């Protein structure tokens, strides 16, 4: 790789990491797309860039304009970096249930941050609706609208999907990912199906989300809750609508935590909560497919953003979760 141009030029082209221990233990090759290595630290840099580029191309976003978004954190972090790089004002609305690390980082990056109580999507005070109203009230502002703005999944269709296909040299059997907006899952799934109809696309879902039930034909209903951030949904977004789904896996929080600690101790990877869901679902997909298959999932962001939560024993205990004890082999297998 040669010289890249600014923050924008550094987005994407992430490594595809073979998870050696889990690959050995399952007999499948489990690969993680290292999206935590994007310059803003998460998979959402791609969506944020795609959304800004589409708004610039349509003329909706003019020099000196404002970008407003409701976000669980990572899209806002990507947007805050990009707004600095491109000379825009950035206004972020975030539920106050998200980690202090992400909220603090947004402020450090110079975004104007409004924390709001977490209320369901059907409530007009939900952070997504509120961000739309704030954008409508600011002259020259755009609403990024990541959940229903198809520039989000298009970015993954045009970049993440082709990178995975190329890195695998066309040899892969399954794509597994959890969805928040659905941009990553759907964009990659749609691209990969144009390469090969036989690639299995598997939707991973935490408890408390309605998507597992929806994907397995049970309608939109949910049970329980999850400590993971940025994934799961109570509705089918425009970005998820029409995406191919061949199978779905629901993962509980304790399994995700066990996987996260395994990834740190045995692979050296310090990851965020959604990665625990994704990799656990990839392991389950390996079990369902049997040995000899190649499975790709996504390493969405790093563990640093959740040090006071996922990596803190007393916080885990306050949620009735157990901090794993190190043994001589991964616990998930
Ligand atoms: N993991 C994390 C940590 C995220 O912040 C997000 C984005 N909300 C996702 C996974 C899911 O990505 P997408 O919005 O593309 O479905």
mmCIF file of C-alpha atoms and ligand atoms in Angstrom:
data_model
loop_
_atom_site.group_PDB
_atom_site.id
_atom_site.type_symbol
_atom_site.label_atom_id
_atom_site.label_comp_id
_atom_site.label_asym_id
_atom_site.label_seq_id
_atom_site.Cartn_x
_atom_site.Cartn_y
_atom_site.Cartn_z
ATOM 1 C CA UNK A 1 0.000 0.000 0.000
ATOM 2 C CA UNK A 2 1.396 3.423 -0.974
ATOM 3 C CA UNK A 3 0.558 6.871 0.353
ATOM 4 C CA UNK A 4 -3.122 7.484 1.179
ATOM 5 C CA UNK A 5 -4.833 10.839 1.142
ATOM 6 C CA UNK A 6 -5.908 12.028 4.597
ATOM 7 C CA UNK A 7 -8.424 10.323 6.902
ATOM 8 C CA UNK A 8 -10.689 9.489 3.974
ATOM 9 C CA UNK A 9 -7.944 7.667 2.112
ATOM 10 C CA UNK A 10 -7.247 5.513 5.167
ATOM 11 C CA UNK A 11 -10.807 4.127 5.456
ATOM 12 C CA UNK A 12 -11.175 0.485 4.414
ATOM 13 C CA UNK A 13 -8.650 -1.989 2.966
ATOM 14 C CA UNK A 14 -8.521 -3.710 6.353
ATOM 15 C CA UNK A 15 -6.783 -7.068 6.951
ATOM 16 C CA UNK A 16 -8.716 -10.341 7.020
ATOM 17 C CA UNK A 17 -7.444 -12.120 10.131
ATOM 18 C CA UNK A 18 -7.476 -15.900 10.514
ATOM 19 C CA UNK A 19 -8.579 -16.763 14.054
ATOM 20 C CA UNK A 20 -6.120 -19.593 14.522
ATOM 21 C CA UNK A 21 -7.376 -21.222 17.707
ATOM 22 C CA UNK A 22 -11.032 -21.170 16.769
ATOM 23 C CA UNK A 23 -10.163 -22.417 13.293
ATOM 24 C CA UNK A 24 -8.229 -25.341 14.739
ATOM 25 C CA UNK A 25 -10.928 -26.172 17.261
ATOM 26 C CA UNK A 26 -13.808 -26.088 14.780
ATOM 27 C CA UNK A 27 -12.015 -27.581 11.779
ATOM 28 C CA UNK A 28 -13.272 -24.626 9.758
ATOM 29 C CA UNK A 29 -11.283 -21.573 8.770
ATOM 30 C CA UNK A 30 -12.784 -18.661 10.713
ATOM 31 C CA UNK A 31 -11.721 -15.267 9.399
ATOM 32 C CA UNK A 32 -12.390 -11.817 10.906
ATOM 33 C CA UNK A 33 -12.461 -8.665 8.805
ATOM 34 C CA UNK A 34 -10.442 -6.244 10.952
ATOM 35 C CA UNK A 35 -12.756 -3.240 10.843
ATOM 36 C CA UNK A 36 -11.416 -2.026 14.195
ATOM 37 C CA UNK A 37 -8.344 -0.986 12.162
ATOM 38 C CA UNK A 38 -10.215 1.755 10.324
ATOM 39 C CA UNK A 39 -8.837 5.219 11.225
ATOM 40 C CA UNK A 40 -11.883 6.068 13.384
ATOM 41 C CA UNK A 41 -11.644 2.652 15.046
ATOM 42 C CA UNK A 42 -14.746 0.905 13.727
ATOM 43 C CA UNK A 43 -16.681 -0.580 10.826
ATOM 44 C CA UNK A 44 -18.843 2.547 10.849
ATOM 45 C CA UNK A 45 -16.139 4.680 9.225
ATOM 46 C CA UNK A 46 -17.188 3.118 5.921
ATOM 47 C CA UNK A 47 -20.872 3.957 6.351
ATOM 48 C CA UNK A 48 -20.103 7.477 7.587
ATOM 49 C CA UNK A 49 -17.891 8.113 4.562
ATOM 50 C CA UNK A 50 -20.428 6.628 2.122
ATOM 51 C CA UNK A 51 -23.212 8.792 3.574
ATOM 52 C CA UNK A 52 -21.131 11.999 3.424
ATOM 53 C CA UNK A 53 -19.952 11.308 -0.120
ATOM 54 C CA UNK A 54 -23.528 10.678 -1.296
ATOM 55 C CA UNK A 55 -24.711 13.920 0.362
ATOM 56 C CA UNK A 56 -21.847 15.869 -1.208
ATOM 57 C CA UNK A 57 -22.542 14.346 -4.624
ATOM 58 C CA UNK A 58 -26.262 15.199 -4.463
ATOM 59 C CA UNK A 59 -25.494 18.763 -3.370
ATOM 60 C CA UNK A 60 -27.407 18.334 -0.086
ATOM 61 C CA UNK A 61 -24.212 18.923 1.877
ATOM 62 C CA UNK A 62 -22.387 22.126 0.985
ATOM 63 C CA UNK A 63 -19.039 23.474 2.265
ATOM 64 C CA UNK A 64 -19.395 24.633 5.877
ATOM 65 C CA UNK A 65 -22.608 22.616 6.330
ATOM 66 C CA UNK A 66 -23.707 20.588 9.342
ATOM 67 C CA UNK A 67 -24.064 16.831 9.747
ATOM 68 C CA UNK A 68 -26.553 15.564 12.348
ATOM 69 C CA UNK A 69 -26.942 11.949 13.418
ATOM 70 C CA UNK A 70 -28.500 9.721 16.033
ATOM 71 C CA UNK A 71 -25.999 6.992 16.842
ATOM 72 C CA UNK A 72 -24.981 4.382 19.370
ATOM 73 C CA UNK A 73 -21.515 5.900 19.070
ATOM 74 C CA UNK A 74 -19.403 4.468 16.318
ATOM 75 C CA UNK A 75 -21.137 6.182 13.393
ATOM 76 C CA UNK A 76 -20.891 9.430 15.320
ATOM 77 C CA UNK A 77 -17.180 8.866 15.935
ATOM 78 C CA UNK A 78 -16.607 8.212 12.202
ATOM 79 C CA UNK A 79 -18.678 11.273 11.283
ATOM 80 C CA UNK A 80 -16.865 13.483 13.827
ATOM 81 C CA UNK A 81 -13.486 12.584 12.295
ATOM 82 C CA UNK A 82 -14.777 13.094 8.763
ATOM 83 C CA UNK A 83 -16.472 16.413 9.600
ATOM 84 C CA UNK A 84 -13.159 17.700 10.963
ATOM 85 C CA UNK A 85 -11.372 16.498 7.831
ATOM 86 C CA UNK A 86 -13.974 18.046 5.517
ATOM 87 C CA UNK A 87 -14.838 21.258 7.430
ATOM 88 C CA UNK A 88 -18.379 20.440 8.609
ATOM 89 C CA UNK A 89 -20.073 20.983 11.965
ATOM 90 C CA UNK A 90 -21.096 17.699 13.626
ATOM 91 C CA UNK A 91 -24.089 17.247 15.959
ATOM 92 C CA UNK A 92 -24.574 13.839 17.589
ATOM 93 C CA UNK A 93 -27.580 12.524 19.532
ATOM 94 C CA UNK A 94 -26.747 9.430 21.586
ATOM 95 C CA UNK A 95 -28.694 7.350 24.138
ATOM 96 C CA UNK A 96 -27.271 7.779 27.642
ATOM 97 C CA UNK A 97 -26.989 3.994 27.987
ATOM 98 C CA UNK A 98 -23.946 3.891 25.690
ATOM 99 C CA UNK A 99 -20.474 3.584 27.163
ATOM 100 C CA UNK A 100 -18.863 6.645 28.779
ATOM 101 C CA UNK A 101 -15.784 5.955 26.648
ATOM 102 C CA UNK A 102 -17.721 6.483 23.398
ATOM 103 C CA UNK A 103 -19.579 9.575 24.647
ATOM 104 C CA UNK A 104 -16.338 11.087 26.001
ATOM 105 C CA UNK A 105 -14.507 10.340 22.758
ATOM 106 C CA UNK A 106 -17.207 12.072 20.694
ATOM 107 C CA UNK A 107 -16.764 15.200 22.827
ATOM 108 C CA UNK A 108 -12.967 15.029 22.539
ATOM 109 C CA UNK A 109 -13.316 14.852 18.759
ATOM 110 C CA UNK A 110 -15.252 18.126 18.788
ATOM 111 C CA UNK A 111 -18.767 16.870 18.051
ATOM 112 C CA UNK A 112 -21.675 18.653 19.746
ATOM 113 C CA UNK A 113 -23.095 15.772 21.768
ATOM 114 C CA UNK A 114 -26.622 15.521 23.155
ATOM 115 C CA UNK A 115 -27.222 12.515 25.408
ATOM 116 C CA UNK A 116 -30.858 11.479 25.684
ATOM 117 C CA UNK A 117 -32.740 8.806 27.642
ATOM 118 C CA UNK A 118 -32.994 5.476 25.797
ATOM 119 C CA UNK A 119 -36.647 5.047 24.770
ATOM 120 C CA UNK A 120 -38.160 2.685 22.170
ATOM 121 C CA UNK A 121 -38.205 3.579 18.486
ATOM 122 C CA UNK A 122 -41.981 4.083 18.550
ATOM 123 C CA UNK A 123 -41.528 6.989 21.001
ATOM 124 C CA UNK A 124 -41.067 10.367 19.219
ATOM 125 C CA UNK A 125 -38.315 11.159 21.761
ATOM 126 C CA UNK A 126 -36.220 8.203 20.552
ATOM 127 C CA UNK A 127 -32.726 9.401 19.609
ATOM 128 C CA UNK A 128 -33.202 8.584 15.928
ATOM 129 C CA UNK A 129 -36.372 10.703 15.535
ATOM 130 C CA UNK A 130 -34.877 13.480 17.642
ATOM 131 C CA UNK A 131 -31.788 13.669 15.439
ATOM 132 C CA UNK A 132 -34.021 14.001 12.347
ATOM 133 C CA UNK A 133 -35.926 16.896 13.925
ATOM 134 C CA UNK A 134 -32.710 18.632 14.999
ATOM 135 C CA UNK A 135 -31.332 18.358 11.434
ATOM 136 C CA UNK A 136 -34.560 19.787 10.002
ATOM 137 C CA UNK A 137 -34.193 22.813 12.299
ATOM 138 C CA UNK A 138 -30.611 23.740 11.294
ATOM 139 C CA UNK A 139 -30.143 25.576 7.969
ATOM 140 C CA UNK A 140 -27.658 23.763 5.728
ATOM 141 C CA UNK A 141 -27.767 20.591 7.813
ATOM 142 C CA UNK A 142 -28.160 17.039 6.579
ATOM 143 C CA UNK A 143 -29.507 14.140 8.602
ATOM 144 C CA UNK A 144 -27.189 11.175 8.061
ATOM 145 C CA UNK A 145 -30.093 8.789 8.838
ATOM 146 C CA UNK A 146 -27.841 5.727 8.851
ATOM 147 C CA UNK A 147 -30.677 3.256 9.500
ATOM 148 C CA UNK A 148 -32.654 4.036 6.360
ATOM 149 C CA UNK A 149 -30.142 5.839 4.138
ATOM 150 C CA UNK A 150 -29.086 3.251 1.552
ATOM 151 C CA UNK A 151 -25.735 4.989 1.025
ATOM 152 C CA UNK A 152 -24.797 3.029 4.179
ATOM 153 C CA UNK A 153 -25.157 -0.467 2.744
ATOM 154 C CA UNK A 154 -23.952 0.732 -0.645
ATOM 155 C CA UNK A 155 -20.601 1.613 0.952
ATOM 156 C CA UNK A 156 -20.278 -1.983 2.206
ATOM 157 C CA UNK A 157 -21.485 -3.394 -1.110
ATOM 158 C CA UNK A 158 -18.843 -1.371 -2.933
ATOM 159 C CA UNK A 159 -15.904 -1.769 -0.544
ATOM 160 C CA UNK A 160 -16.208 -4.356 2.282
ATOM 161 C CA UNK A 161 -17.787 -7.055 0.080
ATOM 162 C CA UNK A 162 -15.250 -6.840 -2.787
ATOM 163 C CA UNK A 163 -12.338 -6.701 -0.315
ATOM 164 C CA UNK A 164 -13.530 -9.925 1.383
ATOM 165 C CA UNK A 165 -14.087 -11.707 -1.950
ATOM 166 C CA UNK A 166 -10.634 -10.691 -3.161
ATOM 167 C CA UNK A 167 -8.880 -11.538 0.135
ATOM 168 C CA UNK A 168 -10.503 -14.991 0.034
ATOM 169 C CA UNK A 169 -9.607 -15.401 -3.652
ATOM 170 C CA UNK A 170 -13.226 -16.409 -4.183
ATOM 171 C CA UNK A 171 -13.029 -19.260 -1.663
ATOM 172 C CA UNK A 172 -15.605 -18.784 1.084
ATOM 173 C CA UNK A 173 -18.637 -20.675 2.298
ATOM 174 C CA UNK A 174 -20.389 -18.378 4.758
ATOM 175 C CA UNK A 175 -20.725 -14.736 5.790
ATOM 176 C CA UNK A 176 -21.862 -14.131 9.371
ATOM 177 C CA UNK A 177 -22.675 -10.761 10.985
ATOM 178 C CA UNK A 178 -24.945 -9.085 13.479
ATOM 179 C CA UNK A 179 -26.824 -6.012 12.371
ATOM 180 C CA UNK A 180 -27.533 -2.605 13.868
ATOM 181 C CA UNK A 181 -28.523 -0.554 10.857
ATOM 182 C CA UNK A 182 -28.029 -3.631 8.670
ATOM 183 C CA UNK A 183 -25.580 -1.781 6.414
ATOM 184 C CA UNK A 184 -22.621 -4.097 6.961
ATOM 185 C CA UNK A 185 -24.561 -7.368 6.872
ATOM 186 C CA UNK A 186 -26.746 -6.466 3.897
ATOM 187 C CA UNK A 187 -24.156 -4.670 1.772
ATOM 188 C CA UNK A 188 -21.662 -7.530 2.058
ATOM 189 C CA UNK A 189 -24.331 -10.266 1.698
ATOM 190 C CA UNK A 190 -25.771 -8.664 -1.424
ATOM 191 C CA UNK A 191 -22.339 -8.284 -3.000
ATOM 192 C CA UNK A 192 -21.208 -11.824 -2.162
ATOM 193 C CA UNK A 193 -24.399 -13.324 -3.631
ATOM 194 C CA UNK A 194 -23.530 -11.649 -6.947
ATOM 195 C CA UNK A 195 -20.189 -13.516 -6.790
ATOM 196 C CA UNK A 196 -21.609 -16.902 -5.753
ATOM 197 C CA UNK A 197 -25.205 -17.896 -4.961
ATOM 198 C CA UNK A 198 -23.970 -20.714 -2.723
ATOM 199 C CA UNK A 199 -22.349 -18.528 -0.052
ATOM 200 C CA UNK A 200 -24.481 -18.868 3.085
ATOM 201 C CA UNK A 201 -25.440 -15.534 4.642
ATOM 202 C CA UNK A 202 -26.066 -15.900 8.365
ATOM 203 C CA UNK A 203 -27.578 -13.177 10.522
ATOM 204 C CA UNK A 204 -26.285 -13.081 14.109
ATOM 205 C CA UNK A 205 -28.449 -11.475 16.769
ATOM 206 C CA UNK A 206 -28.213 -10.704 20.501
ATOM 207 C CA UNK A 207 -31.093 -11.231 22.931
ATOM 208 C CA UNK A 208 -33.462 -8.275 23.200
ATOM 209 C CA UNK A 209 -33.494 -7.868 19.417
ATOM 210 C CA UNK A 210 -36.415 -8.846 17.180
ATOM 211 C CA UNK A 211 -34.331 -9.817 14.152
ATOM 212 C CA UNK A 212 -33.611 -13.473 14.984
ATOM 213 C CA UNK A 213 -37.318 -14.125 15.328
ATOM 214 C CA UNK A 214 -38.045 -12.182 12.116
ATOM 215 C CA UNK A 215 -35.294 -13.952 10.146
ATOM 216 C CA UNK A 216 -36.530 -17.383 11.231
ATOM 217 C CA UNK A 217 -40.103 -16.671 10.201
ATOM 218 C CA UNK A 218 -41.528 -15.805 13.608
ATOM 219 C CA UNK A 219 -42.312 -12.127 13.050
ATOM 220 C CA UNK A 220 -40.782 -9.207 14.901
ATOM 221 C CA UNK A 221 -40.681 -10.242 18.531
ATOM 222 C CA UNK A 222 -37.967 -10.249 21.148
ATOM 223 C CA UNK A 223 -37.159 -11.618 24.565
ATOM 224 C CA UNK A 224 -34.542 -10.688 27.153
ATOM 225 C CA UNK A 225 -31.903 -8.022 26.747
ATOM 226 C CA UNK A 226 -28.225 -7.606 25.923
ATOM 227 C CA UNK A 227 -25.252 -5.590 27.132
ATOM 228 C CA UNK A 228 -23.883 -5.394 23.585
ATOM 229 C CA UNK A 229 -23.956 -1.983 21.908
ATOM 230 C CA UNK A 230 -24.699 -1.036 18.313
ATOM 231 C CA UNK A 231 -26.423 -4.271 17.283
ATOM 232 C CA UNK A 232 -29.903 -5.726 17.346
ATOM 233 C CA UNK A 233 -33.070 -3.915 16.316
ATOM 234 C CA UNK A 234 -36.800 -3.866 16.920
ATOM 235 C CA UNK A 235 -37.571 -3.221 13.252
ATOM 236 C CA UNK A 236 -36.408 -4.025 9.717
ATOM 237 C CA UNK A 237 -34.521 -0.979 8.466
ATOM 238 C CA UNK A 238 -34.374 0.050 4.811
ATOM 239 C CA UNK A 239 -30.742 -1.090 4.831
ATOM 240 C CA UNK A 240 -31.683 -4.619 5.956
ATOM 241 C CA UNK A 241 -34.787 -4.901 3.760
ATOM 242 C CA UNK A 242 -34.241 -7.293 0.851
ATOM 243 C CA UNK A 243 -30.925 -8.680 2.115
ATOM 244 C CA UNK A 244 -30.407 -12.423 1.614
ATOM 245 C CA UNK A 245 -30.659 -14.416 4.873
ATOM 246 C CA UNK A 246 -30.024 -18.171 4.698
ATOM 247 C CA UNK A 247 -29.765 -18.815 8.420
ATOM 248 C CA UNK A 248 -29.785 -16.977 11.750
ATOM 249 C CA UNK A 249 -28.046 -17.531 15.088
ATOM 250 C CA UNK A 250 -29.005 -16.005 18.425
ATOM 251 C CA UNK A 251 -26.180 -15.563 20.923
ATOM 252 C CA UNK A 252 -26.539 -14.868 24.650
ATOM 253 C CA UNK A 253 -24.344 -12.338 26.448
ATOM 254 C CA UNK A 254 -22.378 -14.839 28.534
ATOM 255 C CA UNK A 255 -21.338 -16.737 25.399
ATOM 256 C CA UNK A 256 -20.310 -13.452 23.761
ATOM 257 C CA UNK A 257 -18.255 -12.484 26.841
ATOM 258 C CA UNK A 258 -16.571 -15.907 26.917
ATOM 259 C CA UNK A 259 -15.650 -15.482 23.236
ATOM 260 C CA UNK A 260 -14.299 -11.956 23.828
ATOM 261 C CA UNK A 261 -11.951 -13.132 26.578
ATOM 262 C CA UNK A 262 -10.896 -16.108 24.422
ATOM 263 C CA UNK A 263 -10.085 -13.714 21.584
ATOM 264 C CA UNK A 264 -7.892 -11.652 23.900
ATOM 265 C CA UNK A 265 -6.143 -14.534 25.641
ATOM 266 C CA UNK A 266 -5.626 -16.897 22.722
ATOM 267 C CA UNK A 267 -5.652 -14.695 19.610
ATOM 268 C CA UNK A 268 -4.295 -11.450 21.155
ATOM 269 C CA UNK A 269 -7.312 -9.469 19.911
ATOM 270 C CA UNK A 270 -8.913 -6.894 22.269
ATOM 271 C CA UNK A 271 -12.446 -6.482 20.888
ATOM 272 C CA UNK A 272 -15.824 -4.829 21.515
ATOM 273 C CA UNK A 273 -19.041 -6.628 22.462
ATOM 274 C CA UNK A 274 -20.570 -7.098 19.009
ATOM 275 C CA UNK A 275 -17.458 -9.039 18.011
ATOM 276 C CA UNK A 276 -18.292 -11.575 20.729
ATOM 277 C CA UNK A 277 -21.722 -12.069 19.146
ATOM 278 C CA UNK A 278 -20.278 -12.291 15.619
ATOM 279 C CA UNK A 279 -17.502 -14.734 16.420
ATOM 280 C CA UNK A 280 -19.773 -16.925 18.584
ATOM 281 C CA UNK A 281 -22.221 -17.042 15.662
ATOM 282 C CA UNK A 282 -19.359 -17.908 13.296
ATOM 283 C CA UNK A 283 -18.387 -20.810 15.601
ATOM 284 C CA UNK A 284 -22.013 -22.000 15.655
ATOM 285 C CA UNK A 285 -22.113 -21.728 11.846
ATOM 286 C CA UNK A 286 -18.951 -23.871 11.715
ATOM 287 C CA UNK A 287 -20.746 -26.479 13.839
ATOM 288 C CA UNK A 288 -23.783 -26.404 11.559
ATOM 289 C CA UNK A 289 -21.748 -26.646 8.339
ATOM 290 C CA UNK A 290 -19.219 -29.178 9.626
ATOM 291 C CA UNK A 291 -15.422 -29.130 9.188
ATOM 292 C CA UNK A 292 -13.678 -27.933 6.056
ATOM 293 C CA UNK A 293 -15.557 -24.675 5.468
ATOM 294 C CA UNK A 294 -14.350 -21.099 5.370
ATOM 295 C CA UNK A 295 -16.422 -18.598 7.344
ATOM 296 C CA UNK A 296 -15.976 -14.816 7.352
ATOM 297 C CA UNK A 297 -17.246 -12.468 10.037
ATOM 298 C CA UNK A 298 -16.490 -8.911 11.111
ATOM 299 C CA UNK A 299 -14.389 -7.523 13.972
ATOM 300 C CA UNK A 300 -16.407 -4.302 14.318
ATOM 301 C CA UNK A 301 -14.493 -2.308 16.923
ATOM 302 C CA UNK A 302 -11.883 -2.602 19.668
ATOM 303 C CA UNK A 303 -12.188 -3.317 23.399
ATOM 304 C CA UNK A 304 -10.896 0.088 24.482
ATOM 305 C CA UNK A 305 -14.362 1.603 24.019
ATOM 306 C CA UNK A 306 -15.780 -0.771 26.638
ATOM 307 C CA UNK A 307 -13.036 -1.006 29.258
ATOM 308 C CA UNK A 308 -15.324 0.158 32.066
ATOM 309 C CA UNK A 309 -17.918 -2.451 31.092
ATOM 310 C CA UNK A 310 -16.998 -5.660 29.268
ATOM 311 C CA UNK A 311 -13.524 -5.686 30.747
ATOM 312 C CA UNK A 312 -14.524 -4.769 34.299
ATOM 313 C CA UNK A 313 -15.404 -7.619 36.617
ATOM 314 C CA UNK A 314 -17.684 -5.664 38.952
ATOM 315 C CA UNK A 315 -19.613 -4.134 36.060
ATOM 316 C CA UNK A 316 -20.122 -7.601 34.583
ATOM 317 C CA UNK A 317 -21.239 -8.933 37.966
ATOM 318 C CA UNK A 318 -23.713 -6.057 38.303
ATOM 319 C CA UNK A 319 -25.293 -7.445 35.106
ATOM 320 C CA UNK A 320 -25.206 -11.006 36.430
ATOM 321 C CA UNK A 321 -22.448 -11.964 34.025
ATOM 322 C CA UNK A 322 -19.324 -13.905 34.907
ATOM 323 C CA UNK A 323 -15.835 -12.696 34.067
ATOM 324 C CA UNK A 324 -14.169 -15.754 32.504
ATOM 325 C CA UNK A 325 -11.251 -17.418 34.249
ATOM 326 C CA UNK A 326 -8.195 -18.050 32.134
ATOM 327 C CA UNK A 327 -7.570 -21.679 31.369
ATOM 328 C CA UNK A 328 -5.218 -23.375 28.963
ATOM 329 C CA UNK A 329 -7.612 -23.458 26.021
ATOM 330 C CA UNK A 330 -10.478 -21.406 24.572
ATOM 331 C CA UNK A 331 -13.763 -22.048 26.382
ATOM 332 C CA UNK A 332 -16.093 -21.823 23.399
ATOM 333 C CA UNK A 333 -15.046 -25.007 21.697
HETATM 334 N N1 LIG B 1 -20.910 -3.384 16.004
HETATM 335 C C1 LIG B 1 -20.776 -2.150 16.521
HETATM 336 C C2 LIG B 1 -19.874 -1.972 17.700
HETATM 337 C C3 LIG B 1 -21.469 -1.069 15.973
HETATM 338 O O1 LIG B 1 -21.322 0.165 16.495
HETATM 339 C C4 LIG B 1 -22.330 -1.299 14.879
HETATM 340 C C5 LIG B 1 -23.091 -0.147 14.271
HETATM 341 N N2 LIG B 1 -24.242 0.235 14.946
HETATM 342 C C6 LIG B 1 -22.466 -2.601 14.388
HETATM 343 C C7 LIG B 1 -21.728 -3.622 14.966
HETATM 344 C C8 LIG B 1 -23.442 -2.961 13.292
HETATM 345 O O2 LIG B 1 -23.160 -2.393 12.062
HETATM 346 P P1 LIG B 1 -24.313 -1.990 11.053
HETATM 347 O O3 LIG B 1 -24.900 -0.694 11.531
HETATM 348 O O4 LIG B 1 -23.622 -1.840 9.756
HETATM 349 O O5 LIG B 1 -25.358 -3.059 11.045
#
